[in-house]
C-alpha atoms as a PDB file:
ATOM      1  CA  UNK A   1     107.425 126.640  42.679  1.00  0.00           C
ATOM      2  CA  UNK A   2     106.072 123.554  41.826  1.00  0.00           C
ATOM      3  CA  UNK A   3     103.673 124.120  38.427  1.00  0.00           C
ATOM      4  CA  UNK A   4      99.866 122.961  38.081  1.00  0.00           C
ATOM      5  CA  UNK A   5     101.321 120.977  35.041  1.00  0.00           C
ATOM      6  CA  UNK A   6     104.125 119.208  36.197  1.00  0.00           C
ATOM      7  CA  UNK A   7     101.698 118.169  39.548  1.00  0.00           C
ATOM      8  CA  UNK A   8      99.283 116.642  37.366  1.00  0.00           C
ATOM      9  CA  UNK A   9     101.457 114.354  35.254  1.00  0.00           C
ATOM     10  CA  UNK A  10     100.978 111.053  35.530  1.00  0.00           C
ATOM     11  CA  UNK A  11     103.305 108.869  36.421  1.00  0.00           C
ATOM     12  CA  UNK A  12     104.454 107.515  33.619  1.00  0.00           C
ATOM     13  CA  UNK A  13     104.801 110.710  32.014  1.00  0.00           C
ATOM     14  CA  UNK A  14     106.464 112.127  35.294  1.00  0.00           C
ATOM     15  CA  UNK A  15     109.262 109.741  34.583  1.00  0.00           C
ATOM     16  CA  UNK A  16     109.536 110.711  31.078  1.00  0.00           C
ATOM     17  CA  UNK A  17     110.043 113.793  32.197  1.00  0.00           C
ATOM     18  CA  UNK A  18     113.028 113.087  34.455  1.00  0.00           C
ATOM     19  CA  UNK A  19     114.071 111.157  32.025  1.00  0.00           C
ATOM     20  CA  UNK A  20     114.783 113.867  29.885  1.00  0.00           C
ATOM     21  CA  UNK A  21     115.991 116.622  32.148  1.00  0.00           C
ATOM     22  CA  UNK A  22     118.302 114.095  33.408  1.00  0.00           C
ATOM     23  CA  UNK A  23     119.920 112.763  30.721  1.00  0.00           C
ATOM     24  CA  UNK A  24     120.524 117.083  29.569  1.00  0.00           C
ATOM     25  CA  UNK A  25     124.251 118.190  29.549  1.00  0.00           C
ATOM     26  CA  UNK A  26     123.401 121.414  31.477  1.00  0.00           C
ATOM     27  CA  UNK A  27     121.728 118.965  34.279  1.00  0.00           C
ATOM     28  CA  UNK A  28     124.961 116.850  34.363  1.00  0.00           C
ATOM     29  CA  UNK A  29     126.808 119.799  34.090  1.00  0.00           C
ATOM     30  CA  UNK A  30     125.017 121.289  37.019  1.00  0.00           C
ATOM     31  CA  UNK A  31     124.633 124.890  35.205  1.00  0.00           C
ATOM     32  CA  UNK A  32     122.208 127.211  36.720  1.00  0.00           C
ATOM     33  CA  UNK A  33     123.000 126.062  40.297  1.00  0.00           C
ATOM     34  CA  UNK A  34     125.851 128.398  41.181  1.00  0.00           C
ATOM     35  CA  UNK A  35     125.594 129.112  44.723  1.00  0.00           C
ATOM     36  CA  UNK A  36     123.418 126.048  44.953  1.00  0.00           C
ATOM     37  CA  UNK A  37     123.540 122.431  46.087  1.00  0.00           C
ATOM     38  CA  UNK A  38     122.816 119.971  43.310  1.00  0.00           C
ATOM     39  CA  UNK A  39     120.012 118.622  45.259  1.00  0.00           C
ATOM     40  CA  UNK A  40     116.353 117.591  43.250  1.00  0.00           C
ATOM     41  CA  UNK A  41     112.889 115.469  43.898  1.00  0.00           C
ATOM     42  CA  UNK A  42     111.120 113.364  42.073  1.00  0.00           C
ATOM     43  CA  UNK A  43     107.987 113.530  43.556  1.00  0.00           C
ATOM     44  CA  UNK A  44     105.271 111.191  42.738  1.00  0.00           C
ATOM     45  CA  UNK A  45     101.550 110.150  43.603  1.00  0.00           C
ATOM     46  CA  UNK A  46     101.219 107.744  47.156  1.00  0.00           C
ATOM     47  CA  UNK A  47      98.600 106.440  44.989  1.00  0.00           C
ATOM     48  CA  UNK A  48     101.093 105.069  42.040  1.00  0.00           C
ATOM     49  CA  UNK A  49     103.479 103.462  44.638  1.00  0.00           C
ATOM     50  CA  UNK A  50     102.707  99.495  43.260  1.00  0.00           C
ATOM     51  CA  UNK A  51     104.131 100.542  39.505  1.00  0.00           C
ATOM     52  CA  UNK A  52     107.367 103.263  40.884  1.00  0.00           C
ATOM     53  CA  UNK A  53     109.699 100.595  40.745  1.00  0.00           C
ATOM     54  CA  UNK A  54     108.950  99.133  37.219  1.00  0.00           C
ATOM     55  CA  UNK A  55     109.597 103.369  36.266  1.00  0.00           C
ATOM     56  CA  UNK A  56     112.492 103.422  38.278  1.00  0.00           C
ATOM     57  CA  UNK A  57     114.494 100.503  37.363  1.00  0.00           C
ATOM     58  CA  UNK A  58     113.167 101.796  33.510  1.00  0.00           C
ATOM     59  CA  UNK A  59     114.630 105.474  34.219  1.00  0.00           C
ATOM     60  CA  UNK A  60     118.191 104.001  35.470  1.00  0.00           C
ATOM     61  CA  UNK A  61     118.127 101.200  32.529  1.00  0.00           C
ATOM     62  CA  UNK A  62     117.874 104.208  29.910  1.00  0.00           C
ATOM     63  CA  UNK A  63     120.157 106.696  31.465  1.00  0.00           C
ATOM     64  CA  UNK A  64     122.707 103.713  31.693  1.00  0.00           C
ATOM     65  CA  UNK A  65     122.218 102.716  28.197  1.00  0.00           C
ATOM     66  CA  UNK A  66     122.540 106.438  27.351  1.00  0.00           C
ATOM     67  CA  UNK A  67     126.165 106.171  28.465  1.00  0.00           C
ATOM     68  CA  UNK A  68     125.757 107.853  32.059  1.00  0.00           C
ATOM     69  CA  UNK A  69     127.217 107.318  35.295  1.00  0.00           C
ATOM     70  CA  UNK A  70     124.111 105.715  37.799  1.00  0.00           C
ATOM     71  CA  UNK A  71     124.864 105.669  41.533  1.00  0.00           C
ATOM     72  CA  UNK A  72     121.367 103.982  42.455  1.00  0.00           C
ATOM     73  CA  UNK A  73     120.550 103.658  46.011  1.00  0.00           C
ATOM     74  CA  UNK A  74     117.143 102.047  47.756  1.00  0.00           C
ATOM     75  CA  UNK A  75     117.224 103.497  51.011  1.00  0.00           C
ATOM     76  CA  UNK A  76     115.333 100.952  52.932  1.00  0.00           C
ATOM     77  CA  UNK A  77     117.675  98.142  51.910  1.00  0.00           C
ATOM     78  CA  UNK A  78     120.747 100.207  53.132  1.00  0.00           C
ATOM     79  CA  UNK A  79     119.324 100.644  56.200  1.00  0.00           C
ATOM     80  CA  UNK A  80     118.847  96.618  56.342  1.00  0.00           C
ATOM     81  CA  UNK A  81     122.562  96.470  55.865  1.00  0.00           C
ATOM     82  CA  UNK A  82     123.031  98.964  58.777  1.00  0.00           C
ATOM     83  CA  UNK A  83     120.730  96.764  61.229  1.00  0.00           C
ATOM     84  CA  UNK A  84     121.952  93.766  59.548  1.00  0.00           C
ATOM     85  CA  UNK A  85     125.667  95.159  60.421  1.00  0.00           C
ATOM     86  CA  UNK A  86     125.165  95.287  64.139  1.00  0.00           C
ATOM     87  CA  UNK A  87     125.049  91.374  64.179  1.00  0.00           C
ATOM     88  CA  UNK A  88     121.719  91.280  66.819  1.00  0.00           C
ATOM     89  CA  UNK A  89     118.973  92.320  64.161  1.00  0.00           C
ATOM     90  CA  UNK A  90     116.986  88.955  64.133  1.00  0.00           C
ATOM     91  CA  UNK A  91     117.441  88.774  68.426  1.00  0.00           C
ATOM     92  CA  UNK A  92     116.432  92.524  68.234  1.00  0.00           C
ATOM     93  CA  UNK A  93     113.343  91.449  66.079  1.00  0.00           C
ATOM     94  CA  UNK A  94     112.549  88.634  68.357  1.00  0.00           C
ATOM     95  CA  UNK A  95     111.977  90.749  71.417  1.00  0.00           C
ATOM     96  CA  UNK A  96     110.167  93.833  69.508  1.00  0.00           C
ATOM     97  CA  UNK A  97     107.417  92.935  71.591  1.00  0.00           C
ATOM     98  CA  UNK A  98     109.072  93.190  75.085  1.00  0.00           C
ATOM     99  CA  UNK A  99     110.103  96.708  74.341  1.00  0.00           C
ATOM    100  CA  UNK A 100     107.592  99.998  74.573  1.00  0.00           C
ATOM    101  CA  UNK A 101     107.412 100.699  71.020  1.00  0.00           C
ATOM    102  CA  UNK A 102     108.623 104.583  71.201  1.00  0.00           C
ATOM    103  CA  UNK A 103     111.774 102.743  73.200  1.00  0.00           C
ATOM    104  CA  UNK A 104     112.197 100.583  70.228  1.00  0.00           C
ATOM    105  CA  UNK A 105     111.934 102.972  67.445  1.00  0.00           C
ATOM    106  CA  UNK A 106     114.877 104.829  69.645  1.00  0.00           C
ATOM    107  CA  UNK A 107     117.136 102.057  69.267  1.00  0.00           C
ATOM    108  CA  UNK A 108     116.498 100.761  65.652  1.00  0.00           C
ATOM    109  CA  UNK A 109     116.292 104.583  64.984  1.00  0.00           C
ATOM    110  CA  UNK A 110     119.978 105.181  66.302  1.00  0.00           C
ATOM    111  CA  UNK A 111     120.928 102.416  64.367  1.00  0.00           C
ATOM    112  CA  UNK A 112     120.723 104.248  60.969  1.00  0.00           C
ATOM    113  CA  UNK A 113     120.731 107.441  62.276  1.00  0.00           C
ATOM    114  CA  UNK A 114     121.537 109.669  58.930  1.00  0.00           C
ATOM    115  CA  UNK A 115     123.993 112.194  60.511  1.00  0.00           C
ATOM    116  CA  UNK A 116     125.859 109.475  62.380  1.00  0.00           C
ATOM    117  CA  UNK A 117     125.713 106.057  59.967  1.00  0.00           C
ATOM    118  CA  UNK A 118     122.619 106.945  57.058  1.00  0.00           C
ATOM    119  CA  UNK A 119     124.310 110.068  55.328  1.00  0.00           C
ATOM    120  CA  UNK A 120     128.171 109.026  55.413  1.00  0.00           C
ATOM    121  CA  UNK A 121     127.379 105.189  54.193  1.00  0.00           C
ATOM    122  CA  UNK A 122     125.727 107.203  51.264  1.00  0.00           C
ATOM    123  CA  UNK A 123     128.961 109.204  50.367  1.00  0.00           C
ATOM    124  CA  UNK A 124     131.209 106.224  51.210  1.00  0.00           C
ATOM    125  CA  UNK A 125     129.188 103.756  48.382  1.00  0.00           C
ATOM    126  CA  UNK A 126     128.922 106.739  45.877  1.00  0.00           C
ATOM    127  CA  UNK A 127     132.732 107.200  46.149  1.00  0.00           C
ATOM    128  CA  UNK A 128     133.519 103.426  46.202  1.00  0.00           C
ATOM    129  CA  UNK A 129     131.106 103.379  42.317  1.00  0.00           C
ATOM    130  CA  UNK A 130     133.981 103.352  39.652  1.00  0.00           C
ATOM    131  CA  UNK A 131     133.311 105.270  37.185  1.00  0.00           C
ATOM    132  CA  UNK A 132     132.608 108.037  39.385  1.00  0.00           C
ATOM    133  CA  UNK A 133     128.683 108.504  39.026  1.00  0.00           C
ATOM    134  CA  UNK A 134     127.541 111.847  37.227  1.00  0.00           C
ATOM    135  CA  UNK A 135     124.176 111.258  39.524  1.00  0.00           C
ATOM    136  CA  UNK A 136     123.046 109.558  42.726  1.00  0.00           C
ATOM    137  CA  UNK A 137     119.116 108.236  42.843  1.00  0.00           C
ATOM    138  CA  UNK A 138     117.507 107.520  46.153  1.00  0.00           C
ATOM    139  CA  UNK A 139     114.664 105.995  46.489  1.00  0.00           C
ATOM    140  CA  UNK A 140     112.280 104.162  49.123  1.00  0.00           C
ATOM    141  CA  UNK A 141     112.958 107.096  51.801  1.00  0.00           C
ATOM    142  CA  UNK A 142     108.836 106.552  52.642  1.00  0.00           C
ATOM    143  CA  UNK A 143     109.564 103.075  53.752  1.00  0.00           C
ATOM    144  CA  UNK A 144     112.234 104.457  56.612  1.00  0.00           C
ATOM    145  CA  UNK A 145     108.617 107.257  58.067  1.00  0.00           C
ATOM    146  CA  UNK A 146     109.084 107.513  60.905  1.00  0.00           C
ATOM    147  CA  UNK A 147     112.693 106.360  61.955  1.00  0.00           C
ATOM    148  CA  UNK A 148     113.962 108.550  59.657  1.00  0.00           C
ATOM    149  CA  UNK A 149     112.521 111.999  57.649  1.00  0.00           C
ATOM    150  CA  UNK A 150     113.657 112.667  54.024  1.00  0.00           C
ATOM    151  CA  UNK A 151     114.582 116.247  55.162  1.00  0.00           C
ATOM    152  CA  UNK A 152     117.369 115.064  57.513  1.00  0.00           C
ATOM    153  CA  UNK A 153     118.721 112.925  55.191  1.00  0.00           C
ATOM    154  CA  UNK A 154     119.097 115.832  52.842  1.00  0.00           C
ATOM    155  CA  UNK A 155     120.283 118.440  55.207  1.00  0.00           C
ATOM    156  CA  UNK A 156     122.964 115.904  56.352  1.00  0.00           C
ATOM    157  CA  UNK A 157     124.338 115.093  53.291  1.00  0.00           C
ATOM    158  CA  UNK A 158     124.815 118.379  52.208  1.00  0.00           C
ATOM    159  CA  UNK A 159     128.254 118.918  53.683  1.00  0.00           C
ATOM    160  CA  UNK A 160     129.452 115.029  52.631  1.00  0.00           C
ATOM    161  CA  UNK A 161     128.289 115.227  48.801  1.00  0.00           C
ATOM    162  CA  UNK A 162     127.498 118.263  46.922  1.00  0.00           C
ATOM    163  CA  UNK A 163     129.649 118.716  43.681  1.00  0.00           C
ATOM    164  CA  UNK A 164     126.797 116.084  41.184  1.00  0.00           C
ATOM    165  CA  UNK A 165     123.483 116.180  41.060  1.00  0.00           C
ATOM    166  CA  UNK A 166     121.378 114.143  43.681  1.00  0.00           C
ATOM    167  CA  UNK A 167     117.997 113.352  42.841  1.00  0.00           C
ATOM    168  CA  UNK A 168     115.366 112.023  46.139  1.00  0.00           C
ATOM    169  CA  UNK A 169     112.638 109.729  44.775  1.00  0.00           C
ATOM    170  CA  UNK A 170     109.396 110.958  46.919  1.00  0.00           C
ATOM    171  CA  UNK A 171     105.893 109.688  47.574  1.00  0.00           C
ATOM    172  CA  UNK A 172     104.345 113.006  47.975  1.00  0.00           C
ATOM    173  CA  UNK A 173     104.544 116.691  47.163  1.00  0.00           C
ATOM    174  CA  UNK A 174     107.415 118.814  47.091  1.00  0.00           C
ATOM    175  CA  UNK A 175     105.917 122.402  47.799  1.00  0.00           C
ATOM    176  CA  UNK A 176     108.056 125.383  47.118  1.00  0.00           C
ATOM    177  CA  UNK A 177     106.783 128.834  48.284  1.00  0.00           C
ATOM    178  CA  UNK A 178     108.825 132.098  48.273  1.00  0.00           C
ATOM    179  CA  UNK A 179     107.524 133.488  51.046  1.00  0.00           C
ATOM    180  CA  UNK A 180     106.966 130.539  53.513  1.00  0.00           C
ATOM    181  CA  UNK A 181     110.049 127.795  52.042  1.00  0.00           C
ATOM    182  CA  UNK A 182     109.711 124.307  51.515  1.00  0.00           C
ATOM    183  CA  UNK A 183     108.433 121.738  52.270  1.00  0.00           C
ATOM    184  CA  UNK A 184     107.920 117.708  51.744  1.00  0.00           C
ATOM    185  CA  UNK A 185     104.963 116.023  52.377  1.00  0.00           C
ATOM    186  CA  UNK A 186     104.998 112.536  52.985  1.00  0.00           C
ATOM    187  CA  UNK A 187     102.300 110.713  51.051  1.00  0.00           C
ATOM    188  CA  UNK A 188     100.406 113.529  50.940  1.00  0.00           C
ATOM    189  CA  UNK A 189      99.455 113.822  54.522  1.00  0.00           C
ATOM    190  CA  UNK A 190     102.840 114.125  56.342  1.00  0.00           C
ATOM    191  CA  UNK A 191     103.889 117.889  56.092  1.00  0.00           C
ATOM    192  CA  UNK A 192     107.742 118.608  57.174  1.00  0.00           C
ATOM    193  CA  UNK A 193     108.044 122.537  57.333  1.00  0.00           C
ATOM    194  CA  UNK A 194     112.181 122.122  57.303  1.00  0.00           C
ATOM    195  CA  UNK A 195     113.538 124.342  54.788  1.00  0.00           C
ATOM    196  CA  UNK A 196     115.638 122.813  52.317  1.00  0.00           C
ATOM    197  CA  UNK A 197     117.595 123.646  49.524  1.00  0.00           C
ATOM    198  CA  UNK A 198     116.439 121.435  47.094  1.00  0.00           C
ATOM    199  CA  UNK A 199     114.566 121.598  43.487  1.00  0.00           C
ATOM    200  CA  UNK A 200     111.696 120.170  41.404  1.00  0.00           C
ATOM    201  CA  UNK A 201     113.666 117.821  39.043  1.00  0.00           C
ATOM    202  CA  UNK A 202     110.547 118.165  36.581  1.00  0.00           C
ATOM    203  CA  UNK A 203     110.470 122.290  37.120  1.00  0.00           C
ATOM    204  CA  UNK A 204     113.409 122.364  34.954  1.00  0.00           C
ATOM    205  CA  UNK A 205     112.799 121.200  31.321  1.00  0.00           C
ATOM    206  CA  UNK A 206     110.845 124.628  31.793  1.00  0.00           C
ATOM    207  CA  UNK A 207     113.398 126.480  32.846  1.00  0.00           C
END
């Protein structure tokens, strides 16, 4: 369960924070997690969204200069390469208007569904980094609301990637409950009552 302390970190210090547990042998190593997927958030305040990618880019820089293995993904450009892929995104743009807009957030939806195209273009780029990445980042999943919900883009790649850690960058809260699961909240607002099995990256430097 998500701490009082680790909530009320600011951002900067949240960072620092994953910064550390990340860069830890028995994170790398994955120990702990035995009958567990290696799957984490990074959850931060909507509020501090204009300075996460200055702490992101920072976090990656160090953990590269450390030595380790980065696979970093932004979301919200891969799925520009998916629409970009289909060689009709700026036509498709062009007559967003003429369309009902729930019959348009179908199509570009299907587009980058994760099951089908989001989720398997993840594996296929973290298998195509040489060296092999000892962690995956994603980021930007609150750009892709509502196309796409960070819970199904977890619960798909489960089966396609789950032998190094994979850590989900999240505007929001990542609540934890024993009794009543998990769940993510989207920018504080957006509540997705999906179990998954995922953990608090920041939860375990107390561990």
């Amino acid at each position: 369960m998500t701490t009082r302390e680790s909530g009320d970190l600011p951002l900067t210090a949240r960072f620092e924070r994953a910064y550390r547990v990340m860069r830890s042998p028995s994170f790398l190593e994955m120990k702990g997690q035995i009958g567990e997927v290696p799957y984490f958030v990074l959850a931060y305040r909507p509020s501090d969204e204009p300075h996460v990618g200055a702490e992101h880019k920072r976090l990656v820089t160090r953990l590269r200069t450390d030595g380790i293995e980065v696979c970093d993904i932004d979301l919200w450009e891969l799925a520009n390469d998916l629409w970009e892929a289909t060689g009709q995104w700026k036509q498709i743009l062009e007559q967003e208007s003429a369309f009902p807009k729930d019959v348009f957030s179908e199509g570009v939806g299907n587009v980058i569904s994760p099951k089908e195209y989001l989720s398997p273009r993840i594996r296929r780029i973290v298998e195509g980094q040489q060296p092999r990445p000892q962690v995956v980042l994603l980021s930007n999943v609150g750009r892709l609301y509502p196309l796409v919900r960070a819970h199904t883009i977890l619960n798909t790649l489960q089966p396609l990637l789950a032998d190094l850690p994979i850590v989900l960058v999240f505007p929001g809260t990542y609540r934890q409950s024993p009794t009543q699961g998990s769940s993510l909240v989207l920018f504080d607002r957006l509540t997705d009552d999906d179990y998954y099995r995922a953990f608090d990256l920041l939860e375990l430097e107390n561990s």
